[in-house]
Short mmCIF file of C-alpha atoms and ligand atoms in Angstrom, two decimals:
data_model
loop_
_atom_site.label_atom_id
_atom_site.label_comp_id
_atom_site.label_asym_id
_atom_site.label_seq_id
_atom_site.Cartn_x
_atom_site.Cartn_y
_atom_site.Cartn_z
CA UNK A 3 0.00 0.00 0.00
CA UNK A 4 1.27 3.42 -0.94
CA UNK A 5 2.49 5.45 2.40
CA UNK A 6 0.52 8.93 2.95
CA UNK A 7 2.90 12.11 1.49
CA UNK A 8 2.72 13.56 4.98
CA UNK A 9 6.18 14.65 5.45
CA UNK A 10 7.53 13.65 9.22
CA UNK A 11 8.89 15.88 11.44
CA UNK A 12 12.15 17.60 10.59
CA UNK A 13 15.30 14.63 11.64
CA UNK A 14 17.09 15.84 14.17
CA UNK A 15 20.68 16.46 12.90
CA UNK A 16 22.20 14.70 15.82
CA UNK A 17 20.43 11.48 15.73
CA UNK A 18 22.79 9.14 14.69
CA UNK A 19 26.27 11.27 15.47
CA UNK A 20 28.73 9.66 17.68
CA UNK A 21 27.46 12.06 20.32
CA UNK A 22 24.11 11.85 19.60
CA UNK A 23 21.07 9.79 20.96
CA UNK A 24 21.23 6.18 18.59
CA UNK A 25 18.63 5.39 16.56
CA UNK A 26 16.20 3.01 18.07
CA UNK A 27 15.17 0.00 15.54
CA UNK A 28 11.68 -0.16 15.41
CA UNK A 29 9.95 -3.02 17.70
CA UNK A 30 8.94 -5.88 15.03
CA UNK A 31 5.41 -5.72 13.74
CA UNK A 32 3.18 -8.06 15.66
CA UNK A 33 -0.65 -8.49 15.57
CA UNK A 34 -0.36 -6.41 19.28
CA UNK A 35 1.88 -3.15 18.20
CA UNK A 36 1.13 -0.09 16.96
CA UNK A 37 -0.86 -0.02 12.99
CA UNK A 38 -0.59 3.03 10.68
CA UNK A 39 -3.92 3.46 8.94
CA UNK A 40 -4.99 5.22 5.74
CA UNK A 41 -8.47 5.57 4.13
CA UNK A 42 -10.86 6.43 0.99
CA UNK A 43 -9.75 10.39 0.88
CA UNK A 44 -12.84 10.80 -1.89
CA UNK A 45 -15.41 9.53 0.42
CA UNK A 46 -14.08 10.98 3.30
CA UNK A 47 -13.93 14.50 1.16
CA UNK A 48 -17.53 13.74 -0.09
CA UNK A 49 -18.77 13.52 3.61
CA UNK A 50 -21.98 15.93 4.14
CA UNK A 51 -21.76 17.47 7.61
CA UNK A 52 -24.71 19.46 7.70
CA UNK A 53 -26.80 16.84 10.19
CA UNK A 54 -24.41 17.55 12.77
CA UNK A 55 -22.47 21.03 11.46
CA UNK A 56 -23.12 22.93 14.60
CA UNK A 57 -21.74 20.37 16.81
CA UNK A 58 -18.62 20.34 14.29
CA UNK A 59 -18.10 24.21 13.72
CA UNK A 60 -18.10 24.74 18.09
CA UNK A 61 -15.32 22.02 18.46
CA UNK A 62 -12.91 23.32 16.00
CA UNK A 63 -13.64 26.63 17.59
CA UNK A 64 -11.81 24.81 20.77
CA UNK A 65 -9.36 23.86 18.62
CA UNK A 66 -8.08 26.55 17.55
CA UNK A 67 -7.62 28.11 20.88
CA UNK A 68 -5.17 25.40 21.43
CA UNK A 69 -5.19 25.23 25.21
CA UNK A 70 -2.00 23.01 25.17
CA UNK A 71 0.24 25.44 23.37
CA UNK A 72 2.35 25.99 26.12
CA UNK A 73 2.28 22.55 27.55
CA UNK A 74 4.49 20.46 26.69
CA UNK A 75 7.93 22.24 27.59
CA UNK A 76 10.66 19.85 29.17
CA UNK A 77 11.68 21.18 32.71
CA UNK A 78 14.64 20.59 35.09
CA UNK A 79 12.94 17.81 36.51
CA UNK A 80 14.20 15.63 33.42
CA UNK A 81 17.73 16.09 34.38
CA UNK A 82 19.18 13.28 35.09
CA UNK A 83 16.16 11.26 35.81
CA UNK A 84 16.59 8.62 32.80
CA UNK A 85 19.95 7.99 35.30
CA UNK A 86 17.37 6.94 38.31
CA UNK A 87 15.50 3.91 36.52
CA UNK A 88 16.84 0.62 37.79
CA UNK A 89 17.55 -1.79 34.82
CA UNK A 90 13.83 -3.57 34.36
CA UNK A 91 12.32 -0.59 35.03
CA UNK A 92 14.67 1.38 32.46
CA UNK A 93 13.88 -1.56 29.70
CA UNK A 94 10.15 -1.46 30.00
CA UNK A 95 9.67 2.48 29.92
CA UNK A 96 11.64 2.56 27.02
CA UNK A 97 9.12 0.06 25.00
CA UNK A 98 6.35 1.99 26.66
CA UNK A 99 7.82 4.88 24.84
CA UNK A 100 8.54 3.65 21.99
CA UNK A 101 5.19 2.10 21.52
CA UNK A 102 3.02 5.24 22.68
CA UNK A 103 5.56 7.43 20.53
CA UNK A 104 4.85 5.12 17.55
CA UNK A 105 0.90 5.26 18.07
CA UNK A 106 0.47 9.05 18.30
CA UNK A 107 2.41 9.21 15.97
CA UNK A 108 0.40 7.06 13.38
CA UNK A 109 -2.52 9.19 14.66
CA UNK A 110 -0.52 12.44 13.38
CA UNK A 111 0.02 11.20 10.07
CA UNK A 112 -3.55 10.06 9.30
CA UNK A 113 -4.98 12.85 10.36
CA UNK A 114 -2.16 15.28 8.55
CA UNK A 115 -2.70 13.28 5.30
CA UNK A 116 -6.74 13.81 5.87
CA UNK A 117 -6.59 16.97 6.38
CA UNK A 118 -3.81 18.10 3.22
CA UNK A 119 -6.03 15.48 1.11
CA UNK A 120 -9.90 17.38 1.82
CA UNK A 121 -9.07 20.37 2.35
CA UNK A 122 -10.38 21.58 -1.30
CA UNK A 123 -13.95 19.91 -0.90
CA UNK A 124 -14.19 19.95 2.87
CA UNK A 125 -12.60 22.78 5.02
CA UNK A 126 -13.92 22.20 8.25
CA UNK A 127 -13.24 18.80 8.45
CA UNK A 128 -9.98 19.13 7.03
CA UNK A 129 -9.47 21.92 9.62
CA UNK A 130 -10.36 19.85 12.54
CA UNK A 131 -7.73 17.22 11.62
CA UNK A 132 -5.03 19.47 11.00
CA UNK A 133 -5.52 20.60 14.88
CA UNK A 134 -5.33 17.33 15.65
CA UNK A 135 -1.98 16.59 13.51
CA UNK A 136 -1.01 19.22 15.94
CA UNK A 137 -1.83 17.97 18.79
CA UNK A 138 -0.17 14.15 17.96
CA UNK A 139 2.92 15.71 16.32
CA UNK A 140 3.44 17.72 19.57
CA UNK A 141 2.41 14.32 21.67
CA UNK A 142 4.64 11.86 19.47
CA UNK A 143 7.44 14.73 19.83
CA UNK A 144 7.41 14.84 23.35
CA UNK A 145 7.60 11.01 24.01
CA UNK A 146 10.63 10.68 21.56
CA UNK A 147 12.53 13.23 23.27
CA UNK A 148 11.98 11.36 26.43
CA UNK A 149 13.59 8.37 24.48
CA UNK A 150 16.72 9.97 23.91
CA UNK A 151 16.80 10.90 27.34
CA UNK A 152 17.62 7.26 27.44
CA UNK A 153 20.00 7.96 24.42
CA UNK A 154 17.47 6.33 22.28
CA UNK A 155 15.53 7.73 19.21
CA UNK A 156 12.51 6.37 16.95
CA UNK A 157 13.78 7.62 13.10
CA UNK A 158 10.42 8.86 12.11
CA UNK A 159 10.62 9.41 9.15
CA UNK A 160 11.79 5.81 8.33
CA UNK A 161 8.63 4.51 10.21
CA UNK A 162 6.66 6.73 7.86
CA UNK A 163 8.12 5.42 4.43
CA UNK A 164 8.52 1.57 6.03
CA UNK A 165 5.95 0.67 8.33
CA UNK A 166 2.59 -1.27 6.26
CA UNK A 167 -0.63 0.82 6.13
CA UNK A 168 -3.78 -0.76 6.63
CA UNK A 169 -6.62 0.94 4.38
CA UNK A 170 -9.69 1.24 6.62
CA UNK A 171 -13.16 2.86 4.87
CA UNK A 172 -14.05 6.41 6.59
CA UNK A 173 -16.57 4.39 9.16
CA UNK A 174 -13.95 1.93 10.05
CA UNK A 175 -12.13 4.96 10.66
CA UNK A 176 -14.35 6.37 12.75
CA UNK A 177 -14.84 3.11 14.97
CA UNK A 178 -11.21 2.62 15.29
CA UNK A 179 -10.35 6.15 15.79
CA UNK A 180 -12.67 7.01 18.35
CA UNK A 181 -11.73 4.47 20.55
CA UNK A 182 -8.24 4.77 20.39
CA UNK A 183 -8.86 8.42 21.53
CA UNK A 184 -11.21 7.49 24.28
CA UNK A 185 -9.21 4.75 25.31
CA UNK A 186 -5.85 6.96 25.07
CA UNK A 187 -7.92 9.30 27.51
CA UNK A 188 -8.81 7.19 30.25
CA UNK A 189 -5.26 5.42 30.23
CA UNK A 190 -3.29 8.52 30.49
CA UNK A 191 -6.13 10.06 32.81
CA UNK A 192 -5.74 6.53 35.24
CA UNK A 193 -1.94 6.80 35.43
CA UNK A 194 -1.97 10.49 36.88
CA UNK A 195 -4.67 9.84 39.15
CA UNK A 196 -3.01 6.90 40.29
CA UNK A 197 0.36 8.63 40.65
CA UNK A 198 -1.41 11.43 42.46
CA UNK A 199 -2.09 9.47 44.98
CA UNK A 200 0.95 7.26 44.90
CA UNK A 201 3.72 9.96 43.99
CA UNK A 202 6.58 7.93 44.95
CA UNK A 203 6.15 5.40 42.22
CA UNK A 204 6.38 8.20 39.30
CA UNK A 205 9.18 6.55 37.84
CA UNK A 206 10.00 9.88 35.02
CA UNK A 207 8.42 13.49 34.87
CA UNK A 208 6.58 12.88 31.63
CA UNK A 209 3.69 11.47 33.93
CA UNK A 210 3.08 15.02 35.29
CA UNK A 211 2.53 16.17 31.73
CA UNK A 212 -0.19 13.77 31.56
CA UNK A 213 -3.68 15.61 32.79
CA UNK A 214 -3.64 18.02 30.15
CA UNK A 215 -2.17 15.85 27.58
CA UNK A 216 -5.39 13.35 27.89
CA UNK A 217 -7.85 16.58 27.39
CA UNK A 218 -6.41 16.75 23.73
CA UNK A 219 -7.42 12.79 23.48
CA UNK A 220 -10.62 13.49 24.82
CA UNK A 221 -11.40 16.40 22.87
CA UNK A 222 -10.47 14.53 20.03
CA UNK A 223 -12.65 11.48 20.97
CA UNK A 224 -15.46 14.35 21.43
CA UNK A 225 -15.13 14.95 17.73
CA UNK A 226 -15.38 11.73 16.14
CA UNK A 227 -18.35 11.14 18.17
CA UNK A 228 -19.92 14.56 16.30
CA UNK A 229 -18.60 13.30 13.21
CA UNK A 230 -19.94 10.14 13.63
CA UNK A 231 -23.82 11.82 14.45
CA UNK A 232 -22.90 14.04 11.01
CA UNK A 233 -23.10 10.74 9.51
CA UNK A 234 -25.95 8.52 11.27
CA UNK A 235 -25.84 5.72 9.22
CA UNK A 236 -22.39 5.30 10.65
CA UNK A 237 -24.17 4.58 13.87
CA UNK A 238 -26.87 2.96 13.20
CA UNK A 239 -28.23 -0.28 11.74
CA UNK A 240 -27.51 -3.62 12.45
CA UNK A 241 -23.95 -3.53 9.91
CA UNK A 242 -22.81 -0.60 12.35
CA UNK A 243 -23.85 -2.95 15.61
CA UNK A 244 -22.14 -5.73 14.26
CA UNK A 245 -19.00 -3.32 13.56
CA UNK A 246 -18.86 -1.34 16.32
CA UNK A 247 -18.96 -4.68 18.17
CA UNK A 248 -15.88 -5.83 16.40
CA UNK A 249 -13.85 -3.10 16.92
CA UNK A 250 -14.81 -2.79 20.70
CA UNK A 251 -13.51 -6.51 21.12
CA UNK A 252 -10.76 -5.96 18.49
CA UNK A 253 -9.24 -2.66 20.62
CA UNK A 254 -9.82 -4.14 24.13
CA UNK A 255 -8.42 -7.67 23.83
CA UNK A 256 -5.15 -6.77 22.27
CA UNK A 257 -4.73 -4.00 24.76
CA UNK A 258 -5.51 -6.65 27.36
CA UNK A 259 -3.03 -9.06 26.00
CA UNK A 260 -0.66 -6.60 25.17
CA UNK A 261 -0.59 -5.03 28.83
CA UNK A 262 -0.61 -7.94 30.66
CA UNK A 263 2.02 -9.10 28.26
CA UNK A 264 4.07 -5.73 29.66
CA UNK A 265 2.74 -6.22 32.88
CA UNK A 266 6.63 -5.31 34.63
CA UNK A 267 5.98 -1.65 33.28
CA UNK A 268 2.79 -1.57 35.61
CA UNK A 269 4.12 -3.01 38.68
CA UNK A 270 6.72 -0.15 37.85
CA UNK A 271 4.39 2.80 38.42
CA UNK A 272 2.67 0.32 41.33
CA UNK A 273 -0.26 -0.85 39.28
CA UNK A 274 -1.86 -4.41 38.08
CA UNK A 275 -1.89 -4.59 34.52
CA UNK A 276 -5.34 -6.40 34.46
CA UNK A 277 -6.47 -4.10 37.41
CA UNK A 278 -5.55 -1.26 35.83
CA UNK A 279 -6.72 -1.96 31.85
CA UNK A 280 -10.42 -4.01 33.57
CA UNK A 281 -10.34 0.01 34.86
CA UNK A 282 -9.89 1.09 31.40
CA UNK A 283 -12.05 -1.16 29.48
CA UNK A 284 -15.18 -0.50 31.14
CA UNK A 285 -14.56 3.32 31.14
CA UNK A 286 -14.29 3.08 27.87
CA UNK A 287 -17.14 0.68 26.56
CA UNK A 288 -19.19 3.22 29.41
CA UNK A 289 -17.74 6.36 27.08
CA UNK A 290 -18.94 4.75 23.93
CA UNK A 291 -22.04 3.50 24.58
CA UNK A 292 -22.74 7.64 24.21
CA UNK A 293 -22.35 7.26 20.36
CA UNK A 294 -22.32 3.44 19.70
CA UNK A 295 -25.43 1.58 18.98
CA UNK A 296 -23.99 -1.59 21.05
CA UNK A 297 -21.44 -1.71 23.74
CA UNK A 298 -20.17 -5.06 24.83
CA UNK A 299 -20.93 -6.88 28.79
CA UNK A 300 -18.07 -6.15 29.93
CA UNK A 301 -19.54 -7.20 33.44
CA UNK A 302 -20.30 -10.79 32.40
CA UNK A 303 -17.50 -12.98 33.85
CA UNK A 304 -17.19 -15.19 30.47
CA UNK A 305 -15.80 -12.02 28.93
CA UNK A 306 -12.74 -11.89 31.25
CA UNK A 307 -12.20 -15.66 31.27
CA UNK A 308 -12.05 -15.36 27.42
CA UNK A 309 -9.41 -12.53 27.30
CA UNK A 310 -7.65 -14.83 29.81
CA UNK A 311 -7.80 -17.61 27.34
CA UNK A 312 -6.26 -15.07 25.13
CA UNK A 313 -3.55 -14.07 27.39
CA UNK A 314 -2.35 -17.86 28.14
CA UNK A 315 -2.50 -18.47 23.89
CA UNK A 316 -0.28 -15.63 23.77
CA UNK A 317 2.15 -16.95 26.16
CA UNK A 318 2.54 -20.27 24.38
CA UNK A 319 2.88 -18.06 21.08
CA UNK A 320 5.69 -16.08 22.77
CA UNK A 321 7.65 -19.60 23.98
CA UNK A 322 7.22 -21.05 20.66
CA UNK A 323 8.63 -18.26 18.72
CA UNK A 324 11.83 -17.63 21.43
CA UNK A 325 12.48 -21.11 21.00
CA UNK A 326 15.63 -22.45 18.74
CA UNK A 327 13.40 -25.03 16.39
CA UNK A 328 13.57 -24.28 13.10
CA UNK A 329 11.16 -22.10 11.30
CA UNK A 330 8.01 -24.70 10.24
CA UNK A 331 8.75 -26.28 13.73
CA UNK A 332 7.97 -23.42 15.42
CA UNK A 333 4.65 -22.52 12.73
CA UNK A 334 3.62 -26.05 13.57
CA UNK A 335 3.77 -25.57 17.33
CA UNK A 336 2.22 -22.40 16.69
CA UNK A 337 -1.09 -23.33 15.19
CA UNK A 338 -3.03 -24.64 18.04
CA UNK A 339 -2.97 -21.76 19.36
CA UNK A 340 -3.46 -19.39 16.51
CA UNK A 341 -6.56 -21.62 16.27
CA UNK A 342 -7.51 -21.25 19.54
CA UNK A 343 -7.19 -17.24 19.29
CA UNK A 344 -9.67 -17.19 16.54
CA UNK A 345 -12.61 -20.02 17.96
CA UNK A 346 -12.21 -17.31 21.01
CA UNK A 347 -12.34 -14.49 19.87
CA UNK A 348 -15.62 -15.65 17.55
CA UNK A 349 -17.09 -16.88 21.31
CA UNK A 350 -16.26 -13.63 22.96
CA UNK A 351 -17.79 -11.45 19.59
CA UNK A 352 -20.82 -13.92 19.83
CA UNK A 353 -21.37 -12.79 23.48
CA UNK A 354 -24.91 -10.68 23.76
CA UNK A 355 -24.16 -7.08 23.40
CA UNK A 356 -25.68 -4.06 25.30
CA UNK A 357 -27.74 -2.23 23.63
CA UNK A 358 -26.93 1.72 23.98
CA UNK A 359 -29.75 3.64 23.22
CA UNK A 360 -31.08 4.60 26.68
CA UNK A 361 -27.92 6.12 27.79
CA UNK A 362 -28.37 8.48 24.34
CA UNK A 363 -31.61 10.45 25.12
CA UNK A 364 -30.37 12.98 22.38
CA UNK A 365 -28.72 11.13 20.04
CA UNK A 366 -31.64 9.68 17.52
FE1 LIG B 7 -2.23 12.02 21.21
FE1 LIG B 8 -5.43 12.05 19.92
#
């Protein structure tokens, strides 16, 4: 698939020097990393807004006053405190950097190439996502310097020529957009809480930046949602139920398996992975059930036990591939369990949904 035009952000003329941070090799692409996305530009051009214009026009207004403008601006309290991580802590911060720099990141250059790509036949869309390109490029900025803080550094601009894209249509979009901004919010928003309250386990300043940071995610979740009521039949009928049902399971079971995966990078900051992301899953299925037509029962045990099923699959997955056998060996090994992945996750997508309409008085 053709990459989007979107040119990165400017290299930084030391990566790579002798005295410069090195540049970090990307992880390897798994089902459970980060995905770049691109879409039907035409039909997302073609979109008619006027169902829903109001709603549209007020939140670009709040973009543009750009309440994070003077944000994100390193302080002394990054001195020096790459040098205080103790050596598991200092391994899994980096790949939590890495793979948060890498995912607003992919968020910047969608929403860059949307908005350089409509902006002819529709302005105010293609205004809203160039605020947002803002706000990722400014997120995906401030991670990376963290990372060479640790004398590391993602090459974005490699990433952006390299990495696959996965061509979504403008409601798949929508699905998986929205949810990785609400989801983005109430992760970022549980972590400061949490270290509020439990200050001694903020293993690096960037936490501090997070209250602030997860407003942009929200507001940005906020405007899919309008986008999505712009276009009803996005959120309604029983293709958009059956949808909006895969993409709810899709986003929280690899999050669940991915966290629990990294679960060393929780007990860092003093959490439980599966405390912490149960915490985050039904905040966010309770978010979407504002816009989505279904929502899934995320309070039905058999939901858990199945992302647990998915969590020990991924574990044999993980042994089989770090193992020495040789290459159809290992695919061999592998296959129960790919299996097994797929008869669960059709069970846990088969599992009754919620319907959402009585928490959306206004909606339709
Ligand atoms: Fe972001
Ligand atoms: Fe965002």
């Amino acid at each position: 698939m053709v990459p989007p035009t979107a040119t990165a952000t400017a290299p930084n003329p030391r990566v790579g020097s002798p005295d410069g941070p090195a540049i970090k090799d990307p992880a390897k692409d798994t089902i459970l990393t980060p995905r770049f996305y691109t879409t039907d530009f035409d039909a997302m051009a073609a979109m008619d807004l006027r169902p829903n214009e109001a709603e549209l026009e007020a939140i670009c207004e709040e973009f543009r006053k750009d309440y994070n403008r003077h944000h994100f601006v390193r302080n002394d309290e990054f001195e020096g405190a790459a040098e205080k991580l103790d050596p598991t802590s200092r391994k899994v911060f980096i790949e939590f950097l890495e793979q948060s720099c890498t995912s607003e990141f992919s968020g910047f250059l969608l929403y860059k190439e949307l908005s350089r790509r409509i902006k002819q036949k529709n302005p105010l869309l293609a205004e809203c996502f160039a605020h947002m390109a803002r706000d990722e490029a400014r997120h995906a900025g401030f991670l990376n310097k963290s990372m060479s803080d640790f004398g590391l550094q993602l090459d974005l601009g490699f990433l952006t020529a390299s990495k696959a894209y996965t061509k979504f249509s403008p409601e798949h979009i929508f699905y998986a957009t929205y949810l990785s901004e609400k989801i983005g919010y109430w992760r970022y928003i549980a972590i400061y809480r949490h270290l509020e309250k439990h200050p001694e386990s903020k293993i690096f300043p960037i936490f501090n930046f997070f209250e602030n940071w997860c407003q942009d995610e929200n507001r940005h979740g906020d405007f899919f949602d309008a986008l999505m009521k712009a276009v009803p039949s996005t959120v309604t009928g029983w293709k958009s139920r059956l949808w909006c049902r895969f993409f709810l399971l899709a986003v929280f079971a690899t999050m669940y398996v991915r966290d629990v995966a990294r679960k060393e990078f929780y007990e860092a900051l003093g959490l439980d992975a599966r405390e912490y992301d149960k915490y985050v899953i039904a905040k966010t299925n309770e978010t979407s059930a504002r816009i989505f037509p279904v929502v899934l029962d995320v309070e039905n045990p058999r939901f858990w036990s199945g992302l647990e099923h998915l969590v020990s699959n991924n574990d044999q997955l993980t042994k089989a591939d770090e193992s020495t056998a040789p290459a159809p060996i290992k695919a061999l090994r592998k296959l129960p369990y790919w299996i097994g992945n797929g008869v669960e996750m059709a069970r846990l997508f088969l599992m009754a949904p919620i319907r959402s309409e009585k928490y959306q008085p206004a909606v339709r």
